[in-house]
mmCIF file of C-alpha atoms in Angstrom:
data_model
loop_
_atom_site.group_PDB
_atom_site.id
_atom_site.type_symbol
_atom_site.label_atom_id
_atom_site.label_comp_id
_atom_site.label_asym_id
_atom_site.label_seq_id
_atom_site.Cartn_x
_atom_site.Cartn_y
_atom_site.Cartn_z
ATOM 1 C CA UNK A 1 27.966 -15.638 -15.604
ATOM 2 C CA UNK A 2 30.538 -12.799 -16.736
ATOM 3 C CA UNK A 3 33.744 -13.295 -15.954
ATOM 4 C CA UNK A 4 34.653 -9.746 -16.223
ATOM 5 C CA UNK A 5 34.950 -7.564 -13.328
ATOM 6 C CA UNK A 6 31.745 -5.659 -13.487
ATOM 7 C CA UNK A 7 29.682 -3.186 -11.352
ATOM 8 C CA UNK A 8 26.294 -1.686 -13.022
ATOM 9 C CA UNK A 9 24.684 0.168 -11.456
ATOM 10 C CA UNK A 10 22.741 1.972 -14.144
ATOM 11 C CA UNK A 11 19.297 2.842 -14.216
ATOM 12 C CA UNK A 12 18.190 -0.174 -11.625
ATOM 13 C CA UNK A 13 16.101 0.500 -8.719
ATOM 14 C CA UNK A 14 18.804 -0.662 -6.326
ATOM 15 C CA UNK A 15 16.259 -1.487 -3.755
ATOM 16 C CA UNK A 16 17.769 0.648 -1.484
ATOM 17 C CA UNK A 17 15.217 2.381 0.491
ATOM 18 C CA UNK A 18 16.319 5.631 1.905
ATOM 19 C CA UNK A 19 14.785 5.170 5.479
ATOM 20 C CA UNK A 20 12.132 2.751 6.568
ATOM 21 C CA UNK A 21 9.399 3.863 8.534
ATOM 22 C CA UNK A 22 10.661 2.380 11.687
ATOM 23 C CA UNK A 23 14.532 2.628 11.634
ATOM 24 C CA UNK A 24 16.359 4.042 14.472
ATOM 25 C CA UNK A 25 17.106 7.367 14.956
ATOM 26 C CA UNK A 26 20.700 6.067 15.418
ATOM 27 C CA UNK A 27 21.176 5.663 12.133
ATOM 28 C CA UNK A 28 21.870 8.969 11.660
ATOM 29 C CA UNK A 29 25.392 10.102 12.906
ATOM 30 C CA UNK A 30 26.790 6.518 12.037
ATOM 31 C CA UNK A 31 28.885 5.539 8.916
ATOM 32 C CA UNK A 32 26.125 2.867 7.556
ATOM 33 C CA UNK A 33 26.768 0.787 4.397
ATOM 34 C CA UNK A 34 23.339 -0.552 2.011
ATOM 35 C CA UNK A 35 23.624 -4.235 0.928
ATOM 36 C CA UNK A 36 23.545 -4.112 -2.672
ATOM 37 C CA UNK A 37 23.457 -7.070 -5.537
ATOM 38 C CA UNK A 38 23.258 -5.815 -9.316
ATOM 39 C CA UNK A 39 21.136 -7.769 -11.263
ATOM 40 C CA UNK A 40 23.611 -8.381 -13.770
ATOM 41 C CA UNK A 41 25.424 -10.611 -12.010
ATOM 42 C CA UNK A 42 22.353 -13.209 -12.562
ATOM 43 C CA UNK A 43 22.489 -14.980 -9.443
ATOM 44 C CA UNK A 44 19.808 -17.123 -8.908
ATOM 45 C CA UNK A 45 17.315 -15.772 -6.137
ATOM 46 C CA UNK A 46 18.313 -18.196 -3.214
ATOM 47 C CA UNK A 47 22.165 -17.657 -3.674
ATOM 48 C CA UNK A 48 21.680 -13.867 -4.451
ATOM 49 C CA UNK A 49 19.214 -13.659 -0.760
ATOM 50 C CA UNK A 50 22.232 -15.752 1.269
ATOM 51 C CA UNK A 51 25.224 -13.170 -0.706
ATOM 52 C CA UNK A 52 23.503 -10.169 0.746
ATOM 53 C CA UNK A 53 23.116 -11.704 4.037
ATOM 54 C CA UNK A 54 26.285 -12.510 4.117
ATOM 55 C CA UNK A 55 27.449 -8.707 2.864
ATOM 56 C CA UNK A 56 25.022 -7.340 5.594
ATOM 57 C CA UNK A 57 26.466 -9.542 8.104
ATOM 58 C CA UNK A 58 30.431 -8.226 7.242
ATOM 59 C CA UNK A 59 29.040 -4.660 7.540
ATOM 60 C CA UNK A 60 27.418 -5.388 10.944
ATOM 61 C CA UNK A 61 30.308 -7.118 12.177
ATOM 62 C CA UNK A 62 32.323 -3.332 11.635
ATOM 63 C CA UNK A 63 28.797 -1.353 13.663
ATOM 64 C CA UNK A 64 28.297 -0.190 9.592
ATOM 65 C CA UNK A 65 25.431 -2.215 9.363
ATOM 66 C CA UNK A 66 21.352 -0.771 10.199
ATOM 67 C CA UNK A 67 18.455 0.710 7.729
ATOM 68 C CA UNK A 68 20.872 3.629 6.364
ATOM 69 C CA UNK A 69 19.204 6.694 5.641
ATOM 70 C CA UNK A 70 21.685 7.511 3.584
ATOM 71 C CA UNK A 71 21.995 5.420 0.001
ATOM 72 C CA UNK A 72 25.533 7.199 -0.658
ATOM 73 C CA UNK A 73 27.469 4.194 0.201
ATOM 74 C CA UNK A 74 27.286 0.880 -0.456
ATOM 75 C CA UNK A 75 28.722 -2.896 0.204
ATOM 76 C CA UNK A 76 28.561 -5.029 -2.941
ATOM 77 C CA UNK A 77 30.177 -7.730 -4.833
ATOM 78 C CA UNK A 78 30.543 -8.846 -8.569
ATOM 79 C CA UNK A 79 31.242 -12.846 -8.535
ATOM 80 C CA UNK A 80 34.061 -14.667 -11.543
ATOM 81 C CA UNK A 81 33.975 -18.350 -12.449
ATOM 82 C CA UNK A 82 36.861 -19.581 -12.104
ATOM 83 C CA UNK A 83 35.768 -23.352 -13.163
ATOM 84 C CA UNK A 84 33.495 -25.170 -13.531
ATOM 85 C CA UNK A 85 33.039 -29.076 -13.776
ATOM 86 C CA UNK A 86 30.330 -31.954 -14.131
ATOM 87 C CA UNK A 87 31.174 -34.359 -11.470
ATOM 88 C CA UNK A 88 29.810 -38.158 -12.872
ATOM 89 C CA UNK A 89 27.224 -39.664 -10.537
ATOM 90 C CA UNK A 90 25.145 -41.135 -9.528
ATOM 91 C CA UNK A 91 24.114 -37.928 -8.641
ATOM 92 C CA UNK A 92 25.676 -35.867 -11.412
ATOM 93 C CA UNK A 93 27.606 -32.940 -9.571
ATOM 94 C CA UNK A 94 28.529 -30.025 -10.151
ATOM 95 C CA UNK A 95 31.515 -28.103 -8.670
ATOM 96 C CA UNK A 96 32.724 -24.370 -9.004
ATOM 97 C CA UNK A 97 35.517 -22.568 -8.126
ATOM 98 C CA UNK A 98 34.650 -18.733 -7.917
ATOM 99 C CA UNK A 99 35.896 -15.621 -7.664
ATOM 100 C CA UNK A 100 34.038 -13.314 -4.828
ATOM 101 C CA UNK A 101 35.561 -9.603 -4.950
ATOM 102 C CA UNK A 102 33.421 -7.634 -2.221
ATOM 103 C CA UNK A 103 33.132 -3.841 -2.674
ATOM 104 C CA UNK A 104 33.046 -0.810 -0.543
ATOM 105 C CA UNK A 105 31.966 2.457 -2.190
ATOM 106 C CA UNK A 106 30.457 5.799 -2.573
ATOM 107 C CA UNK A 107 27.701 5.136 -5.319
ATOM 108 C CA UNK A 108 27.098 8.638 -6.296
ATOM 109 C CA UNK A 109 30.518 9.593 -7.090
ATOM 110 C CA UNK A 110 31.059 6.367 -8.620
ATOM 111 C CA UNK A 111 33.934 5.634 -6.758
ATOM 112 C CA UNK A 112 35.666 2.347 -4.963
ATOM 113 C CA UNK A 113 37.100 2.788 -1.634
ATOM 114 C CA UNK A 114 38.253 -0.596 -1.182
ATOM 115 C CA UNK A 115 38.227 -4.617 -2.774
ATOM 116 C CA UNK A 116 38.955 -7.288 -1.436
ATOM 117 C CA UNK A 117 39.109 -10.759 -3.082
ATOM 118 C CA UNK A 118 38.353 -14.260 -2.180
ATOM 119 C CA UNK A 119 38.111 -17.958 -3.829
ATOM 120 C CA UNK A 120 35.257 -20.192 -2.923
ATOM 121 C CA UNK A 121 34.092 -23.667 -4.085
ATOM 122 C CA UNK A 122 30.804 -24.415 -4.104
ATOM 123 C CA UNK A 123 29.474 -28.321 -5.041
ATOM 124 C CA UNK A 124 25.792 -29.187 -5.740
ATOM 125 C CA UNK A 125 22.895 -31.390 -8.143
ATOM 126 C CA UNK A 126 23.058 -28.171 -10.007
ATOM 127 C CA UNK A 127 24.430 -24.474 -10.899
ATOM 128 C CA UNK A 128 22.062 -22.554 -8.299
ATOM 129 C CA UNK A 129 22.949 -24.954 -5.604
ATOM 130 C CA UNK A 130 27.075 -25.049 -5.980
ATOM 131 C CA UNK A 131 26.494 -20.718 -5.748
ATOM 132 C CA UNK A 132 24.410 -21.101 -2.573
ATOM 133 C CA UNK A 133 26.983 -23.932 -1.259
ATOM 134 C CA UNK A 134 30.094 -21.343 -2.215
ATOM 135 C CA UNK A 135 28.409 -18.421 -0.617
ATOM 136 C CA UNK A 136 27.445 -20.324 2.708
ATOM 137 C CA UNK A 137 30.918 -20.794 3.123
ATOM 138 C CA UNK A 138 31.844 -17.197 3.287
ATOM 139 C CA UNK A 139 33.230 -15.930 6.659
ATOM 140 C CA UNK A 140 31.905 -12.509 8.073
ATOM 141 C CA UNK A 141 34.503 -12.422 10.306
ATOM 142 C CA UNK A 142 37.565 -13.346 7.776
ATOM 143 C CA UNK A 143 40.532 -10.895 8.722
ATOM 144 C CA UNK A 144 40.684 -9.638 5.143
ATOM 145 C CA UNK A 145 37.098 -8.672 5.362
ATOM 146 C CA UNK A 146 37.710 -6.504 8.762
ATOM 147 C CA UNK A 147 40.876 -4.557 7.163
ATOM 148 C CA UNK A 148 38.628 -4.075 4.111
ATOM 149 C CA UNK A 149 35.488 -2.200 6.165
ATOM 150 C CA UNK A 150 37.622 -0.483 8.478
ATOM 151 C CA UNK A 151 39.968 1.039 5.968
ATOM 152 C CA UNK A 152 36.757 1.832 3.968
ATOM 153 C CA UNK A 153 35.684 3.555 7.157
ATOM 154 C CA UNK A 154 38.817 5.702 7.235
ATOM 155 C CA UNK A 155 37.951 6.412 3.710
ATOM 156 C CA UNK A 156 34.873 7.467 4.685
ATOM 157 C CA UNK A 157 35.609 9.612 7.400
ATOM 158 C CA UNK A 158 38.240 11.407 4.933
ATOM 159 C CA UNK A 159 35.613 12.175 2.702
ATOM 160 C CA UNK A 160 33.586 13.980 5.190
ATOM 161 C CA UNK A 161 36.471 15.504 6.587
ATOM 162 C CA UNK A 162 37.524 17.151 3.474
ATOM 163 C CA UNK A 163 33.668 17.810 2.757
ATOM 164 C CA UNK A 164 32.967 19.528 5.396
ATOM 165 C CA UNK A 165 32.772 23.311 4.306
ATOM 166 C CA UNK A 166 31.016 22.076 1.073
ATOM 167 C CA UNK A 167 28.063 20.626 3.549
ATOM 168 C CA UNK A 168 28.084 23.976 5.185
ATOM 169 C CA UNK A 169 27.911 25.853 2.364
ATOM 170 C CA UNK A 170 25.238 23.814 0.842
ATOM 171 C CA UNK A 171 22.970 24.049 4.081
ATOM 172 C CA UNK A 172 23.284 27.640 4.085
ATOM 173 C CA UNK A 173 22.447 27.599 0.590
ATOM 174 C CA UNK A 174 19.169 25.466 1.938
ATOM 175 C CA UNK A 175 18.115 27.659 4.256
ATOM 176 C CA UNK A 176 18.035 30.763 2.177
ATOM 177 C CA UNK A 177 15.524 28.698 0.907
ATOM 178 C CA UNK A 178 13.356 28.172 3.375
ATOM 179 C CA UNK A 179 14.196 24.266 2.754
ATOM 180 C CA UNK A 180 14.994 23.480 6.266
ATOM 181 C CA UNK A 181 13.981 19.406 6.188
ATOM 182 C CA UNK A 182 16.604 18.816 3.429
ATOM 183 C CA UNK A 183 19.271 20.979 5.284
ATOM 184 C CA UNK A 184 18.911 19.421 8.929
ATOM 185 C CA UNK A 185 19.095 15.863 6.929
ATOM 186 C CA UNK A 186 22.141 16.817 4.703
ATOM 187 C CA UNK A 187 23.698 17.951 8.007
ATOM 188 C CA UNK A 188 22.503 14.798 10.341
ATOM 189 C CA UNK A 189 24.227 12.556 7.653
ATOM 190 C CA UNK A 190 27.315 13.680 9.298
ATOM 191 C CA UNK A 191 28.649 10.474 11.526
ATOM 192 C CA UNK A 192 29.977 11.678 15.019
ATOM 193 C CA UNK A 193 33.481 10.350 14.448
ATOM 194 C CA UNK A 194 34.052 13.156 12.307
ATOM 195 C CA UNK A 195 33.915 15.132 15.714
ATOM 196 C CA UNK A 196 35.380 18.697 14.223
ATOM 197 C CA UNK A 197 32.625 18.406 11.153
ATOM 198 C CA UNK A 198 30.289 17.214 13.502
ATOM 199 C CA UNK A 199 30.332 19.619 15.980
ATOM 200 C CA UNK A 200 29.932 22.440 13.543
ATOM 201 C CA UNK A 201 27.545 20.107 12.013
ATOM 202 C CA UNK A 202 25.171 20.046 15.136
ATOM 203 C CA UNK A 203 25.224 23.611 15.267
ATOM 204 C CA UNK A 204 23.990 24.949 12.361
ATOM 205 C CA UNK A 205 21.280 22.191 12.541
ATOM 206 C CA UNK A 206 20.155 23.997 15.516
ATOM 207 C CA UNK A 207 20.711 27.160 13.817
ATOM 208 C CA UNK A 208 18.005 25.879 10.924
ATOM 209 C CA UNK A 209 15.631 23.749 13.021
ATOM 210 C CA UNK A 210 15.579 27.071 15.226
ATOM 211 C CA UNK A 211 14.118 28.964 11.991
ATOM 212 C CA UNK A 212 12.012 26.101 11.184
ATOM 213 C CA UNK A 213 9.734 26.166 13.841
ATOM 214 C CA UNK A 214 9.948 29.766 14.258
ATOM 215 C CA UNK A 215 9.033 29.983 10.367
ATOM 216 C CA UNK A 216 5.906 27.327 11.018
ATOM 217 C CA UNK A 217 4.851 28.917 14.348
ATOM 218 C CA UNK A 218 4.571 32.458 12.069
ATOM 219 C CA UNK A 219 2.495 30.380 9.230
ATOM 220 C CA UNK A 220 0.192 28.530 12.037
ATOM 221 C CA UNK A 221 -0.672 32.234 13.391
ATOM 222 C CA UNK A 222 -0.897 34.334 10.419
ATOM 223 C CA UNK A 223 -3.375 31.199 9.522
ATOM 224 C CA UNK A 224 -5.161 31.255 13.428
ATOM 225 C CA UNK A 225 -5.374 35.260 13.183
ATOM 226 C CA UNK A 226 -7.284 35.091 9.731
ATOM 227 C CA UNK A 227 -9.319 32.504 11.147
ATOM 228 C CA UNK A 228 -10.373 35.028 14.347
ATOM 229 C CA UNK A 229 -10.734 37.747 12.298
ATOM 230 C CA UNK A 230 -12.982 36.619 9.892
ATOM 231 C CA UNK A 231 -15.352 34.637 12.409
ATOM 232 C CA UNK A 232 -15.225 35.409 15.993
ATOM 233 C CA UNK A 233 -17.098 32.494 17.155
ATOM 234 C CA UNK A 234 -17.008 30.031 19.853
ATOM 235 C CA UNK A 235 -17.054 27.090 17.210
ATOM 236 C CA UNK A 236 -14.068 28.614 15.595
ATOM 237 C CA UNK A 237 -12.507 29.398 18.564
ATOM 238 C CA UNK A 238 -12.303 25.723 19.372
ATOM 239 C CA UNK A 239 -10.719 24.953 15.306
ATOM 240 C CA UNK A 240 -8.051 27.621 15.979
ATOM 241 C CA UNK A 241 -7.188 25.905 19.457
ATOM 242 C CA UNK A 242 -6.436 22.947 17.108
ATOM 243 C CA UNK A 243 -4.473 24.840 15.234
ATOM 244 C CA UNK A 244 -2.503 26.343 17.350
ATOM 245 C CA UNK A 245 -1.609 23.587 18.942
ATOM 246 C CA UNK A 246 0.664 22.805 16.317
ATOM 247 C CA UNK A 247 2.782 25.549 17.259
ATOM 248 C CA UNK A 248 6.652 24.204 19.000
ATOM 249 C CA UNK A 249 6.575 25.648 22.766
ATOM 250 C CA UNK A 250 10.155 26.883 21.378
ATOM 251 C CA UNK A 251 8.857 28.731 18.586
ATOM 252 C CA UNK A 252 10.224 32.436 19.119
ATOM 253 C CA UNK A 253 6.206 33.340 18.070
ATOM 254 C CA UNK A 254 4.711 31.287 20.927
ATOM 255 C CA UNK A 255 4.385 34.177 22.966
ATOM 256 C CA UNK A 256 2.597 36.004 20.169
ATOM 257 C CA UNK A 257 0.047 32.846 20.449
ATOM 258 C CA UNK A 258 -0.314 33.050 23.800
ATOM 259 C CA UNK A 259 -1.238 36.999 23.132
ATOM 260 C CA UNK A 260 -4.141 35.405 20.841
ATOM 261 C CA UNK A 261 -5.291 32.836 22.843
ATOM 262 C CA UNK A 262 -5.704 35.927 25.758
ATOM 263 C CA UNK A 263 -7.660 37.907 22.968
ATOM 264 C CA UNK A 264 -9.951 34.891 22.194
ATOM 265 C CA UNK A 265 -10.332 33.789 25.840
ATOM 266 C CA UNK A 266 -11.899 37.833 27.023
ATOM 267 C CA UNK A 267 -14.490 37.959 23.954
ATOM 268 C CA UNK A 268 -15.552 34.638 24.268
ATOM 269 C CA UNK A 269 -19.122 34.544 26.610
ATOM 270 C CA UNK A 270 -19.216 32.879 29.808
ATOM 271 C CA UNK A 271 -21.223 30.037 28.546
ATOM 272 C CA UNK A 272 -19.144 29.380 25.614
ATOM 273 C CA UNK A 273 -15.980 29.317 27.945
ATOM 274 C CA UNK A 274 -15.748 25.415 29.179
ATOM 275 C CA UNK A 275 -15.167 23.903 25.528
ATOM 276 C CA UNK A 276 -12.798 26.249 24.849
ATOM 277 C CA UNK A 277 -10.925 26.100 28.422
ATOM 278 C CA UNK A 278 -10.960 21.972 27.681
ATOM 279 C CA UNK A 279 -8.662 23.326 24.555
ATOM 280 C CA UNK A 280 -6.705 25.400 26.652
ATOM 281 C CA UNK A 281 -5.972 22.600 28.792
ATOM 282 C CA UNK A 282 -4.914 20.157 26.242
ATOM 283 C CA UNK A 283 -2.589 22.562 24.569
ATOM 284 C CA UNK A 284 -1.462 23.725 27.837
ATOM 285 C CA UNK A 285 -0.979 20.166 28.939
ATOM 286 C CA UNK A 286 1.364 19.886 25.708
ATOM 287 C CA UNK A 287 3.336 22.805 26.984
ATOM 288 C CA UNK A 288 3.738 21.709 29.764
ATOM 289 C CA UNK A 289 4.637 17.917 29.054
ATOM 290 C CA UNK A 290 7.315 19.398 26.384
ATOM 291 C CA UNK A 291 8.945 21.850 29.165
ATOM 292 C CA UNK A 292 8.351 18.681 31.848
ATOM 293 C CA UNK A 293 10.926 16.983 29.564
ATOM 294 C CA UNK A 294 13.376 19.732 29.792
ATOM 295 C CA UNK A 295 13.277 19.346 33.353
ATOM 296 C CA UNK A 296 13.716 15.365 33.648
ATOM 297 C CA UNK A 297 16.765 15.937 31.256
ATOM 298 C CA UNK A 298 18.411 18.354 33.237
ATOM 299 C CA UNK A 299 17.436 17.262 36.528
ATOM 300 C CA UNK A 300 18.244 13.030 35.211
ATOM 301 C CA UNK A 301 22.229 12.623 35.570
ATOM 302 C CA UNK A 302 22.753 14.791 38.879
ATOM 303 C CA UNK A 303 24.042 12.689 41.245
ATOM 304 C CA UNK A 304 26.408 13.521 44.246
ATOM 305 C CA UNK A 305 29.073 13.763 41.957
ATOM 306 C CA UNK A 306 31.069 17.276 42.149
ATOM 307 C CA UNK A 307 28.869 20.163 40.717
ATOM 308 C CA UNK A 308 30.942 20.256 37.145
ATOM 309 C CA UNK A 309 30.108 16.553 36.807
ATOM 310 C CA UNK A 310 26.185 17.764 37.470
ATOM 311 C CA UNK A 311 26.346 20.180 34.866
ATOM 312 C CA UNK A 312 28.014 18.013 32.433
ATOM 313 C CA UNK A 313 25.663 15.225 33.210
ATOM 314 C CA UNK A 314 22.634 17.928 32.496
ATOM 315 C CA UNK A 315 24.057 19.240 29.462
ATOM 316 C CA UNK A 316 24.662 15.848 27.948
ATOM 317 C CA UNK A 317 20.986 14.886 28.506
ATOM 318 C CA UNK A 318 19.482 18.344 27.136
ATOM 319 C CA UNK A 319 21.839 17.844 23.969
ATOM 320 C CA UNK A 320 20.553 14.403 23.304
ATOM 321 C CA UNK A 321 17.047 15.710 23.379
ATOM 322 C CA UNK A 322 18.146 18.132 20.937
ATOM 323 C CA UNK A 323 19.467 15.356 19.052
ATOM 324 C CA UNK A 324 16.616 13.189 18.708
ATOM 325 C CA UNK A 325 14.272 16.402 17.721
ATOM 326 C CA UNK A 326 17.015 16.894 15.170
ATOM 327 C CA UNK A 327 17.328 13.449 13.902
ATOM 328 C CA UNK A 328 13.521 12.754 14.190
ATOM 329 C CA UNK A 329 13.114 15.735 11.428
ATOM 330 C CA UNK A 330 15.891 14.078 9.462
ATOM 331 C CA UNK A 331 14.025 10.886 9.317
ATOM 332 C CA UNK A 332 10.711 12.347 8.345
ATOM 333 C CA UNK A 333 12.394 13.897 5.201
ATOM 334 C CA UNK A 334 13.961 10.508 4.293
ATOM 335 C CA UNK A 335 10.670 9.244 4.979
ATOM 336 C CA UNK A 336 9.138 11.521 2.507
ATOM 337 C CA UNK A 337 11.663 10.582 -0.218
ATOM 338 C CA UNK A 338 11.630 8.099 -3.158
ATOM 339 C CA UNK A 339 12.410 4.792 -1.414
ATOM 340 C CA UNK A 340 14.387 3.809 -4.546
ATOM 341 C CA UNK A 341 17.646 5.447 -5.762
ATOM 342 C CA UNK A 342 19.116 5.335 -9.229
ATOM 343 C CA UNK A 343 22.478 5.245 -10.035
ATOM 344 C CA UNK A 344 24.598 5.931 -12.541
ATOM 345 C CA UNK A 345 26.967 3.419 -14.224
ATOM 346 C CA UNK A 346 30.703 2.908 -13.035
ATOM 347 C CA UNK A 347 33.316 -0.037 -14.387
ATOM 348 C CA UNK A 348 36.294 -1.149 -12.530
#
């Protein structure tokens, strides 16, 4: 074991996945930390399992635990022996006193928030079981560990604080690119106690998923018009309903689609009609189910409170809808990404 104090995190896949397929939505607009364990500490596989338990635990403890969809930060640990010695038997013993310095930091700008130390003493038969004795004994709730996560937290905040206008700037940069996806995730990774950043945050995600489905809903027509145009036929009628069922009922082009459909519905033939109404219906049912949403948001906190408490009630519930569109789109890019990061190497 190395007794200096290491981190390496160079060209390992750190295991971190960047969002599994069924973490929370939550997870975006929280400060989350990912468990990590560099190999070259060369824990054995029990004691290594139990040491990121344990780390996951002391984030959890702090509400910075969960399936992070962001890999920026990170809770890890580089272990020291102190001593070591053979205890005579019967059984022969061993017994080591170790070192345990646990890590907060931001792992793409290679940088440690905050450390904090601790001595353990682990006795077993052999090496791998005095490590899993000595990291059994570690405390998620130890008062050292809750100043270390929360001033990492304030850290944290700082960083996105001072960020801020960088994120902006980048997401505009995004959009000008027609990469919306990335943009509304750069911007979601924003946690809500940041409440200024956040706030302007929120906005320009709706600014961006706004041209994203307005951009998609002008694809998924140019695409249905072609298909009109070039065969006018019940059949394809029925493969463009498909299509253009894709369409977001708060597209700005939706109107344009409902122009279409009205253009599709007059030259079909009587005959050829109840197919394509059965279409109709299920896209209209989608319509209707989205704007049937709207309504149970708005219409879900009014009580007989005092009219302003109605309205705020309604416009909480519409913005959390917004939210979770706005998150869900988040999570789809993370989805869609690598599920292992590489980092570069930093010494301390």
């Amino acid at each position: 074991m190395k007794k200096t104090l290491v981190i390496l995190l160079a060209l390992f896949n750190v295991g971190v996945s960047m969002a599994k397929e069924n973490s929370s939505l939550d997870d975006f607009g929280r400060i989350t930390l990912n468990t990590f364990i560099s190999d070259e500490l060369n824990l054995p596989k029990d004691a290594k399992r139990i040491l990121e338990t344990k780390l996951t635990q002391i984030a959890s403890n702090q509400g910075m635990g969960g399936n992070s969809a962001n890999p920026r930060f990170i809770i890890t640990a580089s272990v020291n022996i102190l001593s070591k010695d053979i205890i005579s038997g019967p059984p022969m013993m061993i017994a080591q006193n170790l070192s345990l310095t646990i890590y907060i930091a931001d792992a793409i700008e290679q940088k440690v928030y905050s450390s904090s130390t601790i001595e353990l003493k682990g006795v077993g038969t052999n090496e791998d079981k005095a490590f899993i004795t000595a990291f059994k004994k570690i405390n998620p709730r130890h008062p050292e560990l809750e100043i270390l996560l929360k001033e990492s937290k304030e850290k944290i905040i700082a960083f996105y604080d001072s960020q801020c206008d960088f994120i902006m700037k980048e997401a505009d940069g995004l959009l000008s690119r027609e990469k919306y996806e990335e943009a509304i995730y750069n911007l979601s990774l924003v946690p809500e106690v940041c409440k200024e950043c956040y706030v302007k945050c929120y906005e320009k995600i709706g600014e961006v998923y706004q041209k994203k489905i307005d951009s998609e809903c002008l694809s998924i027509l140019t695409k249905a018009n072609g298909m009109w145009s070039s065969k006018a036929t019940s059949d394809n009628a029925l493969l463009i309903a498909d299509v253009l069922s894709e369409i977001n009922p708060n597209a700005s082009c939706s109107t344009d689609a409902n122009s279409l459909i009205q253009d599709i519905e007059r030259k079909l033939r009587a005959d050829e009609k109840a197919r394509w109404d059965f279409k109709m219906k299920q896209y209209d049912d989608q319509l209707n189910f989205e704007k049937e949403r709207m309504r149970i948001a708005e219409e879900k906190s009014i009580r007989d409170d005092e009219m302003r408490e109605r309205q705020s009630s309604r416009d909480f519930e519409v913005d959390k809808l917004r939210v979770d569109a706005y998150r869900e789109v988040a999570s789809e890019y993370a989805r869609n990404q690598p599920k292992k990061v590489t980092y570069n190497n930093f010494i301390r």
